[in-house]
Coordinates of C-alpha atoms (C1' of nucleotides) in Angstrom, one line a residue:
Chain A
M1 CA 47.8 60.6 -9.7
E2 CA 49.2 63.7 -8.1
N3 CA 47.4 65.7 -10.7
L4 CA 44.1 64.3 -9.7
Q5 CA 44.8 64.8 -6.1
Q6 CA 45.8 68.4 -6.8
L7 CA 42.4 69.0 -8.2
A8 CA 40.8 67.4 -5.2
R9 CA 43.1 68.6 -2.5
T10 CA 41.2 71.7 -1.5
T11 CA 37.8 70.0 -1.5
F12 CA 35.9 69.4 1.6
S13 CA 35.8 65.6 1.3
N14 CA 39.6 65.4 1.5
L15 CA 39.7 66.9 4.9
P16 CA 40.2 64.7 7.9
V17 CA 36.8 63.3 8.8
E18 CA 36.9 64.7 12.3
K19 CA 37.2 68.2 10.9
Q20 CA 34.5 67.5 8.4
E21 CA 32.1 66.5 11.1
K22 CA 32.9 69.5 13.2
I23 CA 32.1 71.8 10.3
V24 CA 29.0 69.9 9.3
A25 CA 27.8 69.9 12.9
A26 CA 28.3 73.7 13.2
A27 CA 26.5 74.3 9.9
V28 CA 23.6 72.0 10.8
R29 CA 23.3 73.7 14.2
E30 CA 23.2 77.2 12.7
F31 CA 20.9 76.4 9.8
S32 CA 18.5 74.5 12.1
R33 CA 18.4 77.4 14.4
H34 CA 18.0 80.2 11.8
G35 CA 17.0 78.7 8.5
Y36 CA 18.9 79.7 5.4
K37 CA 19.0 83.5 5.1
K38 CA 19.3 84.4 8.8
A39 CA 22.0 81.8 9.4
S40 CA 25.4 83.4 9.9
I41 CA 28.5 82.2 8.2
N42 CA 30.5 83.9 10.9
T43 CA 28.8 81.9 13.5
I44 CA 29.4 78.7 11.6
V45 CA 33.1 79.2 11.2
R46 CA 33.4 80.3 14.8
D47 CA 31.6 77.2 16.0
A48 CA 33.5 74.9 13.7
G49 CA 36.8 76.4 14.9
I50 CA 38.0 77.3 11.4
S51 CA 38.6 80.5 9.6
K52 CA 36.2 82.1 7.1
G53 CA 38.7 81.8 4.3
S54 CA 38.9 78.0 4.8
L55 CA 35.2 77.6 4.7
Y56 CA 35.1 79.5 1.4
Q57 CA 37.8 77.2 0.1
Y58 CA 35.6 74.2 0.8
F59 CA 32.3 75.7 -0.3
H60 CA 32.0 78.3 -3.0
N61 CA 29.4 80.3 -1.1
K62 CA 26.6 80.1 1.5
E63 CA 24.2 78.5 -1.0
V64 CA 26.6 75.6 -1.9
L65 CA 27.2 74.9 1.8
F66 CA 23.5 74.9 2.5
V67 CA 22.7 72.6 -0.4
F68 CA 25.4 70.3 0.7
I69 CA 23.9 70.1 4.2
F70 CA 20.4 69.6 2.9
E71 CA 21.6 66.8 0.7
R72 CA 23.0 65.1 3.7
F73 CA 19.5 65.3 5.1
T74 CA 17.9 63.8 2.1
L75 CA 20.4 61.0 2.3
L76 CA 19.4 60.3 5.8
V77 CA 15.8 60.4 4.8
K78 CA 16.4 58.0 1.9
K79 CA 18.2 55.7 4.3
A80 CA 15.4 55.7 6.8
V81 CA 12.8 55.1 4.1
A82 CA 14.8 52.3 2.8
E83 CA 15.1 50.7 6.2
Q84 CA 11.4 51.2 6.8
G85 CA 10.6 49.7 3.5
R86 CA 12.8 46.7 4.1
S87 CA 11.2 46.1 7.5
N88 CA 7.8 46.4 5.8
V89 CA 8.7 43.8 3.2
A90 CA 10.2 41.5 5.8
R91 CA 7.0 41.9 7.8
A92 CA 4.9 41.1 4.8
R93 CA 7.0 38.0 4.1
E94 CA 6.6 36.8 7.6
G95 CA 2.8 37.2 7.3
E96 CA 0.7 37.2 10.4
S97 CA 3.0 35.0 12.5
A98 CA 4.1 37.0 15.5
T99 CA 7.6 35.7 15.3
A100 CA 8.9 38.4 13.0
E101 CA 11.6 40.2 15.0
Q102 CA 14.8 41.1 13.2
G103 CA 16.9 44.2 13.2
R104 CA 14.2 46.8 13.2
S105 CA 14.0 50.1 14.9
S106 CA 13.3 50.2 18.6
I107 CA 10.2 52.3 18.5
V108 CA 8.6 50.2 15.8
R109 CA 9.4 47.1 17.8
A110 CA 7.9 48.6 20.9
R111 CA 4.7 49.3 19.0
D112 CA 4.6 45.7 17.8
G113 CA 4.8 44.5 21.4
E114 CA 1.8 46.7 22.2
S115 CA -0.2 45.6 19.3
T116 CA 0.4 41.9 19.7
T117 CA -0.5 42.0 23.4
A118 CA -3.6 44.0 22.6
A119 CA -4.6 41.8 19.7
Q120 CA -6.7 39.3 21.7
G121 CA -10.3 40.3 21.0
R122 CA -10.3 44.1 20.6
S123 CA -9.3 45.2 17.2
C124 CA -8.9 48.9 16.9
V125 CA -6.5 49.7 14.1
V126 CA -4.5 46.6 14.0
G127 CA -7.3 44.2 13.3
A128 CA -7.7 41.3 11.0
G129 CA -9.0 41.9 7.5
P130 CA -7.8 43.2 4.2
E131 CA -7.2 46.7 5.5
H132 CA -4.7 45.6 8.0
D133 CA -1.8 46.1 5.7
F134 CA -2.7 49.6 4.7
F135 CA -3.4 51.2 8.0
S136 CA -0.6 49.5 9.9
Q137 CA 1.8 50.5 7.1
V138 CA 0.7 54.1 7.5
G139 CA 1.2 53.8 11.2
R140 CA 4.7 52.4 10.6
V141 CA 5.5 55.2 8.3
L142 CA 4.5 57.7 11.0
L143 CA 6.5 55.9 13.6
A144 CA 9.5 55.9 11.3
G145 CA 9.1 59.6 11.0
I146 CA 9.1 60.0 14.8
E147 CA 12.1 57.9 15.0
F148 CA 13.8 60.0 12.4
I149 CA 13.1 63.1 14.4
D150 CA 14.5 61.4 17.5
R151 CA 17.7 60.5 15.7
H152 CA 18.1 63.7 13.7
P153 CA 16.2 66.6 15.3
D154 CA 18.4 69.3 13.9
Y155 CA 18.1 68.0 10.3
F156 CA 14.4 67.8 10.7
Q157 CA 14.3 71.4 11.9
I158 CA 16.2 72.4 8.8
Y159 CA 13.6 70.6 6.7
L160 CA 10.8 72.5 8.5
R161 CA 12.6 75.8 8.0
V162 CA 12.9 75.2 4.3
L163 CA 9.3 74.2 4.2
F164 CA 8.3 77.6 5.5
E165 CA 11.0 79.9 4.3
Q166 CA 10.2 81.4 0.9
D167 CA 13.5 82.4 -0.4
V168 CA 15.7 79.4 0.1
P169 CA 18.0 79.0 -2.9
M170 CA 17.0 75.7 -4.5
R171 CA 13.9 75.4 -2.4
E172 CA 11.6 73.6 -4.9
K173 CA 14.3 71.2 -6.0
L174 CA 15.4 70.5 -2.5
L175 CA 11.9 69.8 -1.3
A176 CA 11.1 67.7 -4.3
Q177 CA 14.0 65.4 -3.3
V178 CA 12.4 64.8 0.0
R179 CA 8.7 65.5 0.5
L180 CA 8.2 63.2 3.3
F181 CA 4.7 61.9 2.8
S182 CA 3.9 63.3 -0.6
R183 CA 2.3 61.7 -3.6
E184 CA 5.4 59.8 -4.7
Y185 CA 5.4 57.9 -1.4
F186 CA 1.8 57.7 -0.4
G187 CA 0.5 57.5 -4.0
P188 CA 1.4 53.9 -4.6
L189 CA 0.5 52.9 -1.1
C190 CA -3.0 54.5 -1.3
Q191 CA -3.5 53.2 -4.8
A192 CA -2.7 49.7 -3.6
G193 CA -5.0 50.3 -0.6
Q194 CA -7.9 51.2 -2.9
K195 CA -7.2 48.2 -5.1
S196 CA -7.0 45.7 -2.3
G197 CA -10.2 47.1 -0.8
A198 CA -8.5 48.3 2.3
I199 CA -9.7 51.9 1.7
R200 CA -12.7 53.2 -0.1
S201 CA -12.4 54.1 -3.7
D202 CA -15.2 56.6 -4.0
I203 CA -12.8 59.3 -2.7
P204 CA -10.3 60.7 -5.2
L205 CA -6.8 59.5 -4.6
A206 CA -5.6 63.1 -4.2
V207 CA -8.0 63.7 -1.4
V208 CA -7.0 60.5 0.4
I209 CA -3.3 61.5 0.1
F210 CA -4.0 65.0 1.2
I211 CA -5.7 64.0 4.5
L212 CA -3.1 61.4 5.3
D213 CA -0.3 63.9 4.4
A214 CA -1.8 66.7 6.4
T215 CA -2.4 64.7 9.5
L216 CA 0.9 62.9 9.6
D217 CA 2.9 65.9 8.7
R218 CA 1.3 67.9 11.4
F219 CA 1.8 65.2 13.9
L220 CA 5.5 65.2 13.1
Q221 CA 5.7 68.9 13.3
S222 CA 4.0 68.9 16.6
Y223 CA 6.4 66.2 17.8
A224 CA 9.4 68.1 16.5
Q225 CA 8.5 71.4 18.1
G226 CA 6.1 71.0 21.0
A227 CA 5.3 74.7 21.0
L228 CA 3.1 74.5 17.9
D229 CA 0.4 72.5 19.4
R230 CA -1.3 73.0 22.6
D231 CA -3.9 70.4 21.8
L232 CA -2.0 67.1 21.9
D233 CA 1.2 68.3 23.4
L234 CA 3.7 65.8 22.2
G235 CA 7.3 66.3 22.9
Q236 CA 6.8 66.2 26.7
I237 CA 5.0 62.9 26.2
N238 CA 6.3 59.4 27.0
R239 CA 6.6 56.7 24.4
E240 CA 3.6 54.7 25.5
E241 CA 1.2 57.7 25.4
L242 CA 2.7 58.6 22.0
L243 CA 1.8 55.2 20.7
V244 CA -1.7 55.5 22.1
Q245 CA -2.1 58.8 20.2
V246 CA -0.9 57.3 17.0
K247 CA -3.3 54.5 17.3
L248 CA -6.2 56.9 18.0
I249 CA -5.4 59.0 15.1
L250 CA -5.1 56.1 12.7
Q251 CA -8.4 54.9 14.1
V252 CA -10.1 58.2 13.3
L253 CA -8.6 58.2 9.9
K254 CA -9.9 54.8 9.3
E255 CA -13.3 55.0 10.8
G256 CA -14.2 58.7 10.8
L257 CA -15.4 61.0 13.4
A258 CA -19.1 60.3 13.1
V259 CA -20.6 57.8 15.5
Y260 CA -20.9 54.3 14.1
G261 CA -24.6 54.3 13.1
N262 CA -24.4 57.6 11.3
S263 CA -22.1 56.5 8.7
G264 CA -24.9 54.4 7.3
N265 CA -26.2 57.3 5.3
R266 CA -23.2 57.1 3.0
V267 CA -23.8 56.7 -0.7
V268 CA -22.6 53.2 -1.6
Chain B
M1 CA -8.2 120.2 24.5
E2 CA -5.1 121.5 22.9
N3 CA -3.1 119.8 25.6
L4 CA -4.6 116.5 24.8
Q5 CA -4.0 117.0 21.2
Q6 CA -0.5 118.0 21.8
L7 CA 0.1 114.6 23.5
A8 CA -1.5 112.9 20.6
R9 CA -0.3 114.9 17.7
T10 CA 2.7 112.9 16.8
T11 CA 1.0 109.6 17.1
F12 CA 0.1 107.5 14.1
S13 CA -3.6 107.6 14.6
N14 CA -3.7 111.3 14.1
L15 CA -2.3 111.2 10.6
P16 CA -4.6 111.6 7.7
V17 CA -6.2 108.3 7.0
E18 CA -4.8 108.1 3.5
K19 CA -1.3 108.3 4.8
Q20 CA -2.0 105.8 7.5
E21 CA -3.2 103.4 4.9
K22 CA -0.2 103.8 2.7
I23 CA 2.1 103.1 5.6
V24 CA 0.1 100.1 6.8
A25 CA 0.0 98.8 3.3
A26 CA 3.7 99.1 2.9
A27 CA 4.4 97.4 6.2
V28 CA 1.9 94.6 5.5
R29 CA 3.5 94.0 2.2
E30 CA 7.0 93.8 3.6
F31 CA 6.1 91.7 6.6
S32 CA 4.1 89.3 4.5
R33 CA 7.0 88.9 2.1
H34 CA 9.8 88.5 4.6
G35 CA 8.4 87.8 8.1
Y36 CA 9.5 89.9 11.0
K37 CA 13.3 89.7 11.2
K38 CA 14.1 89.8 7.5
A39 CA 11.6 92.6 6.8
S40 CA 13.4 95.9 6.1
I41 CA 12.4 99.1 7.7
N42 CA 14.1 100.9 4.8
T43 CA 11.9 99.1 2.3
I44 CA 8.8 100.0 4.3
V45 CA 9.6 103.7 4.4
R46 CA 10.5 103.7 0.8
D47 CA 7.3 102.0 -0.2
A48 CA 5.2 104.2 2.1
G49 CA 6.8 107.3 0.7
I50 CA 7.9 108.7 4.0
S51 CA 11.2 109.2 5.7
K52 CA 12.7 106.9 8.2
G53 CA 12.6 109.5 10.9
S54 CA 8.8 109.9 10.5
L55 CA 8.2 106.2 10.9
Y56 CA 10.2 106.2 14.1
Q57 CA 8.1 109.1 15.3
Y58 CA 4.9 107.0 14.8
F59 CA 6.3 103.7 16.0
H60 CA 9.0 103.4 18.7
N61 CA 10.8 100.6 16.9
K62 CA 10.3 97.7 14.5
E63 CA 8.8 95.5 17.1
V64 CA 6.0 98.1 18.0
L65 CA 5.3 98.5 14.3
F66 CA 5.0 94.8 13.8
V67 CA 2.8 94.2 16.8
F68 CA 0.6 97.0 15.6
I69 CA 0.2 95.4 12.2
F70 CA -0.4 92.0 13.7
E71 CA -3.1 93.4 15.9
R72 CA -4.9 94.7 12.9
F73 CA -4.8 91.1 11.6
T74 CA -6.3 89.7 14.8
L75 CA -9.0 92.4 14.6
L76 CA -9.8 91.2 11.1
V77 CA -9.9 87.6 12.3
K78 CA -12.2 88.5 15.2
K79 CA -14.5 90.3 12.8
A80 CA -14.6 87.4 10.4
V81 CA -15.2 84.9 13.2
A82 CA -18.0 87.1 14.6
E83 CA -19.6 87.3 11.2
Q84 CA -19.3 83.6 10.7
G85 CA -20.7 83.0 14.2
R86 CA -23.6 85.3 13.5
S87 CA -24.5 83.6 10.3
N88 CA -24.3 80.2 12.1
V89 CA -26.6 81.4 14.7
A90 CA -29.0 82.8 12.2
R91 CA -28.8 79.5 10.3
A92 CA -29.7 77.6 13.4
R93 CA -32.6 79.9 14.2
E94 CA -34.0 79.4 10.7
G95 CA -33.7 75.7 11.1
E96 CA -34.0 73.4 8.2
S97 CA -36.2 75.7 6.1
A98 CA -34.3 76.6 3.0
T99 CA -35.4 80.2 3.1
A100 CA -32.5 81.4 5.1
E101 CA -30.7 83.9 2.9
Q102 CA -29.6 87.1 4.6
G103 CA -26.5 89.2 4.3
R104 CA -23.9 86.4 4.4
S105 CA -20.6 86.0 2.6
S106 CA -20.7 85.2 -1.1
I107 CA -18.7 82.0 -0.8
V108 CA -20.8 80.6 2.0
R109 CA -23.9 81.4 0.1
A110 CA -22.5 79.7 -2.9
R111 CA -21.9 76.6 -0.9
D112 CA -25.4 76.7 0.4
G113 CA -26.7 76.9 -3.1
E114 CA -24.8 73.8 -3.9
S115 CA -25.9 71.9 -0.9
T116 CA -29.6 72.8 -1.2
T117 CA -29.7 71.7 -4.9
A118 CA -27.9 68.5 -4.1
A119 CA -30.1 67.7 -1.1
Q120 CA -32.6 65.7 -2.9
G121 CA -31.8 62.1 -2.1
R122 CA -28.0 61.9 -1.9
S123 CA -26.7 62.9 1.5
C124 CA -23.0 63.1 1.6
V125 CA -21.9 65.6 4.2
V126 CA -24.9 67.8 4.4
G127 CA -27.4 65.2 5.2
A128 CA -30.3 64.9 7.7
G129 CA -29.6 63.7 11.2
P130 CA -28.1 64.9 14.4
E131 CA -24.6 65.3 13.0
H132 CA -25.7 67.8 10.4
D133 CA -25.0 70.8 12.6
F134 CA -21.5 69.7 13.5
F135 CA -20.0 68.8 10.2
S136 CA -21.6 71.6 8.3
Q137 CA -20.4 74.0 11.0
V138 CA -16.9 72.7 10.5
G139 CA -17.4 73.2 6.7
R140 CA -18.5 76.7 7.2
V141 CA -15.6 77.5 9.4
L142 CA -13.3 76.2 6.7
L143 CA -15.0 78.2 4.0
A144 CA -14.9 81.3 6.2
G145 CA -11.1 80.7 6.4
I146 CA -10.9 80.5 2.7
E147 CA -12.9 83.7 2.3
F148 CA -10.6 85.4 4.8
I149 CA -7.6 84.4 2.7
D150 CA -9.3 85.7 -0.4
R151 CA -10.0 89.0 1.3
H152 CA -6.7 89.4 3.2
P153 CA -4.0 87.3 1.6
D154 CA -1.2 89.4 2.9
Y155 CA -2.4 89.3 6.5
F156 CA -2.7 85.6 6.3
Q157 CA 0.8 85.3 5.0
I158 CA 2.0 87.3 8.0
Y159 CA 0.2 84.9 10.2
L160 CA 1.9 81.9 8.6
R161 CA 5.2 83.6 8.8
V162 CA 4.8 84.1 12.6
L163 CA 3.6 80.6 12.9
F164 CA 6.9 79.3 11.5
E165 CA 9.4 81.9 12.6
Q166 CA 10.9 81.2 15.9
D167 CA 12.2 84.6 17.0
V168 CA 9.3 86.9 16.4
P169 CA 9.1 89.3 19.4
M170 CA 5.8 88.6 21.1
R171 CA 5.2 85.4 19.2
E172 CA 3.4 83.3 21.9
K173 CA 1.2 86.2 22.9
L174 CA 0.4 87.2 19.3
L175 CA -0.5 83.6 18.3
A176 CA -2.5 83.1 21.4
Q177 CA -4.7 86.0 20.3
V178 CA -5.5 84.2 17.1
R179 CA -4.8 80.5 16.7
L180 CA -7.3 80.0 14.0
F181 CA -8.7 76.6 14.7
S182 CA -7.3 75.9 18.1
R183 CA -8.8 74.4 21.2
E184 CA -10.5 77.6 22.2
Y185 CA -12.5 77.6 19.0
F186 CA -12.9 74.0 18.2
G187 CA -13.1 72.8 21.8
P188 CA -16.6 73.9 22.5
L189 CA -17.7 73.0 19.0
C190 CA -16.4 69.4 19.3
Q191 CA -17.6 69.1 22.9
A192 CA -21.1 70.0 21.8
G193 CA -20.7 67.6 18.9
Q194 CA -19.9 64.8 21.2
K195 CA -22.7 65.7 23.6
S196 CA -25.3 65.9 20.8
G197 CA -24.1 62.6 19.4
A198 CA -22.9 64.1 16.2
I199 CA -19.5 62.7 16.7
R200 CA -18.2 59.7 18.5
S201 CA -17.2 60.1 22.1
D202 CA -14.8 57.2 22.4
I203 CA -12.1 59.4 21.0
P204 CA -10.5 61.9 23.3
L205 CA -11.4 65.5 22.6
A206 CA -7.8 66.5 22.1
V207 CA -7.4 63.9 19.3
V208 CA -10.6 65.0 17.6
I209 CA -9.4 68.6 17.7
F210 CA -6.0 67.7 16.5
I211 CA -7.2 66.0 13.4
L212 CA -9.7 68.7 12.5
D213 CA -7.1 71.4 13.2
A214 CA -4.4 69.6 11.2
T215 CA -6.6 69.0 8.2
L216 CA -8.2 72.4 8.0
D217 CA -5.0 74.3 8.8
R218 CA -3.2 72.5 6.1
F219 CA -6.0 73.0 3.7
L220 CA -5.8 76.8 4.2
Q221 CA -2.1 76.8 4.0
S222 CA -2.3 75.0 0.7
Y223 CA -4.9 77.4 -0.5
A224 CA -2.8 80.4 0.6
Q225 CA 0.4 79.2 -1.0
G226 CA -0.2 76.8 -3.8
A227 CA 3.4 75.8 -3.9
L228 CA 3.2 73.7 -0.7
D229 CA 1.0 71.0 -2.0
R230 CA 1.3 69.2 -5.2
D231 CA -1.5 66.8 -4.2
L232 CA -4.6 68.9 -4.2
D233 CA -3.3 72.0 -5.9
L234 CA -5.6 74.6 -4.7
G235 CA -5.0 78.2 -5.6
Q236 CA -5.3 77.5 -9.3
I237 CA -8.6 75.9 -8.7
N238 CA -12.0 77.4 -9.4
R239 CA -14.6 77.9 -6.8
E240 CA -16.8 75.0 -7.7
E241 CA -14.0 72.5 -7.6
L242 CA -12.9 74.0 -4.3
L243 CA -16.3 73.3 -2.8
V244 CA -16.1 69.7 -4.1
Q245 CA -12.8 69.3 -2.3
V246 CA -14.1 70.7 0.9
K247 CA -17.1 68.4 0.7
L248 CA -14.9 65.3 0.1
I249 CA -12.6 66.2 2.9
L250 CA -15.4 66.6 5.4
Q251 CA -16.9 63.4 4.2
V252 CA -13.6 61.6 4.9
L253 CA -13.3 63.2 8.3
K254 CA -16.8 62.1 9.0
E255 CA -16.9 58.6 7.6
G256 CA -13.3 57.6 7.6
L257 CA -11.0 56.1 4.9
A258 CA -12.0 52.5 5.4
V259 CA -14.7 51.0 3.1
Y260 CA -18.1 51.0 4.7
G261 CA -18.3 47.3 5.7
N262 CA -15.0 47.4 7.4
S263 CA -15.8 49.9 10.0
G264 CA -18.0 47.1 11.5
N265 CA -15.1 45.8 13.5
R266 CA -15.0 48.9 15.7
V267 CA -15.4 48.5 19.4
V268 CA -18.8 49.8 20.4
Chain C
dC1 C1' 4.2 138.8 8.3
dC2 C1' 6.5 137.0 11.9
dA3 C1' 7.6 133.8 15.7
dT4 C1' 7.2 129.6 17.5
dA5 C1' 5.9 125.0 18.0
dA6 C1' 5.1 120.6 15.5
dT7 C1' 6.7 117.6 12.2
dA8 C1' 9.4 115.7 8.3
dT9 C1' 13.9 114.6 6.7
dG10 C1' 18.0 111.8 5.5
dA11 C1' 22.9 111.9 6.6
dC12 C1' 24.9 109.3 9.9
dC13 C1' 26.0 105.6 13.5
dA14 C1' 27.4 101.1 15.2
dG15 C1' 27.0 96.5 14.2
dG16 C1' 26.2 92.7 11.2
dT17 C1' 26.2 90.4 6.6
dG18 C1' 28.4 87.3 2.7
dG19 C1' 32.5 87.3 0.4
dT20 C1' 37.8 88.3 -0.9
dC21 C1' 42.7 88.2 -0.9
dA22 C1' 47.4 89.3 0.5
dT23 C1' 49.9 87.1 3.8
dA24 C1' 51.3 83.6 7.1
dT25 C1' 51.7 78.8 8.1
dT26 C1' 52.2 74.2 7.1
dA27 C1' 53.4 70.1 4.4
dG28 C1' 55.8 67.7 0.9
dT29 C1' 60.1 66.9 -1.7
dG30 C1' 64.9 66.9 -3.4
Chain D
dC1 C1' 67.9 72.0 5.5
dA2 C1' 65.7 74.7 1.9
dC3 C1' 62.6 75.5 -1.6
dT4 C1' 58.1 75.2 -3.3
dA5 C1' 53.3 74.2 -3.5
dA6 C1' 49.1 73.7 -0.8
dT7 C1' 46.4 75.4 2.7
dA8 C1' 44.8 78.3 6.6
dT9 C1' 44.1 82.9 8.2
dG10 C1' 41.6 87.2 9.5
dA11 C1' 41.8 92.0 8.2
dC12 C1' 39.2 94.1 5.0
dC13 C1' 35.4 95.2 1.5
dA14 C1' 30.9 96.9 0.0
dC15 C1' 26.5 96.6 1.5
dC16 C1' 22.7 96.3 4.5
dT17 C1' 20.5 96.5 9.1
dG18 C1' 17.6 99.0 12.9
dG19 C1' 17.9 103.3 15.0
dT20 C1' 19.3 108.5 16.1
dC21 C1' 19.3 113.4 15.8
dA22 C1' 20.6 118.0 14.1
dT23 C1' 18.5 120.4 10.7
dA24 C1' 15.0 121.8 7.4
dT25 C1' 10.3 122.3 6.5
dT26 C1' 5.7 123.3 7.5
dA27 C1' 1.6 124.7 10.2
dT28 C1' -0.3 127.5 13.7
dG29 C1' -1.6 131.6 16.3
dG30 C1' -0.8 136.4 17.2

DNA sequence: CCATAATATGACCAGGTGGTCATATTAGTG
DNA sequence: CACTAATATGACCACCTGGTCATATTATGG
């Protein structure tokens, strides 16, 4: 037993949790501010209040440290997705009855409140019909993303940095673990949507996914770093307005930009 | 006259054009590969085949060099936009007559060929009606973007790098000069579209622009760096397929994702 | 052909990088 | 307490960075 511990002694996970967290926090801060390459190990050890030698005893090199941090991010994402999925399943089980209200995220709950009060006669995005599930699921995914950013802004920044830095060590592999709204996640959703008749099936699945992915990803990027978009400037926005924006965007995705009558010339 | 030349002698613009181009090419290559901060002056001078001292005689420092290069990019963009605008105006002047065929870009011409041959009975995006102008204008803007990337991939990379690098010197100012599809460009277009009845006016202008911007920007990003998107993988794609994708995307933007009958529950 | 002014050069600078390792400190044990 | 094994430390390394400047080279005009 001492042998096993000897092997494990010097590893990071055997440190007191408090120290672990300080190191992680410092690394997350630095990587989120500067991406991989420009992030400074010196800064990290200074912020973490440890010596450089110690850091290199816990992590073989910069790359290992970075991958470790990024994997914490993917874990958080997986957890968030799982939660979101669970609440979706629960929602489906409860059906249309407005009594569903268990331990879900605050923002999603807030949106529910909105939609139930506004669900008298007007039906914008959250209306009756077979497409209800699809578009409100998409909406919930988006809101889950927003909530994730609220909870873990630094980690999301790291994700964005990896997304746009070319020479991050395991870039492809890391991104593959996560790709927020990519085919693996939206694929089944959209496929089901097409099957159930919620969304049109004359558009190739890839194109459907592309547009959803592009819009939602961009929305989250804008939310995460308000500077990017002058158009909708999220970030300075309050929660209610944010929900309005989400609704409008989903509405456009669903109904298109053309005025109602003009969509009549579609090939059916 | 010698006095004036004396002042100007040491400047970059007085170098033989051949040398200028070599330096610019080296700088563009390096900045496109590594962004601003990680780009190496040493690499640039090596690639350009000049000494470091010379470079610093032409450009005060790294920042000045970078701004100089970026301004060449904005110039190229402005030229491309002007060309695109001119061809749009010409197109409008010629009206619906299919004889319009002056000195326009190859790819736009190619798309025209497609649309005119396909314009018998089926009307997908390029159909008759008041919205024709708007959506085909958007399409042409997108194709102009694609053509720009084909012509100047390195410059476009630099643009993307600036877009996602936080600490580029004059970042805000540089981006403001250019922002490919931002409010300044799409704003008037969309406003006109709403006025002419081509697009619905129950959606705030900002939201309309956001969705167009997000989709088109993402499309170009995917096109520029195929790695980003697994969904539609552009970049390996041939021209015809590309045009099909563009058409489909515009179609979805116009008509929405919902099946035709379901858009009936919109509030009119 | 020479003298002088313009230009090109790369050794050099201070400062920063990721990474190493002999040494100091601490913790565990008999 | 003492001895040893585990761990923490920061001076140090080679390398790279943007930037400088005395010196060498070239071009020009007399």
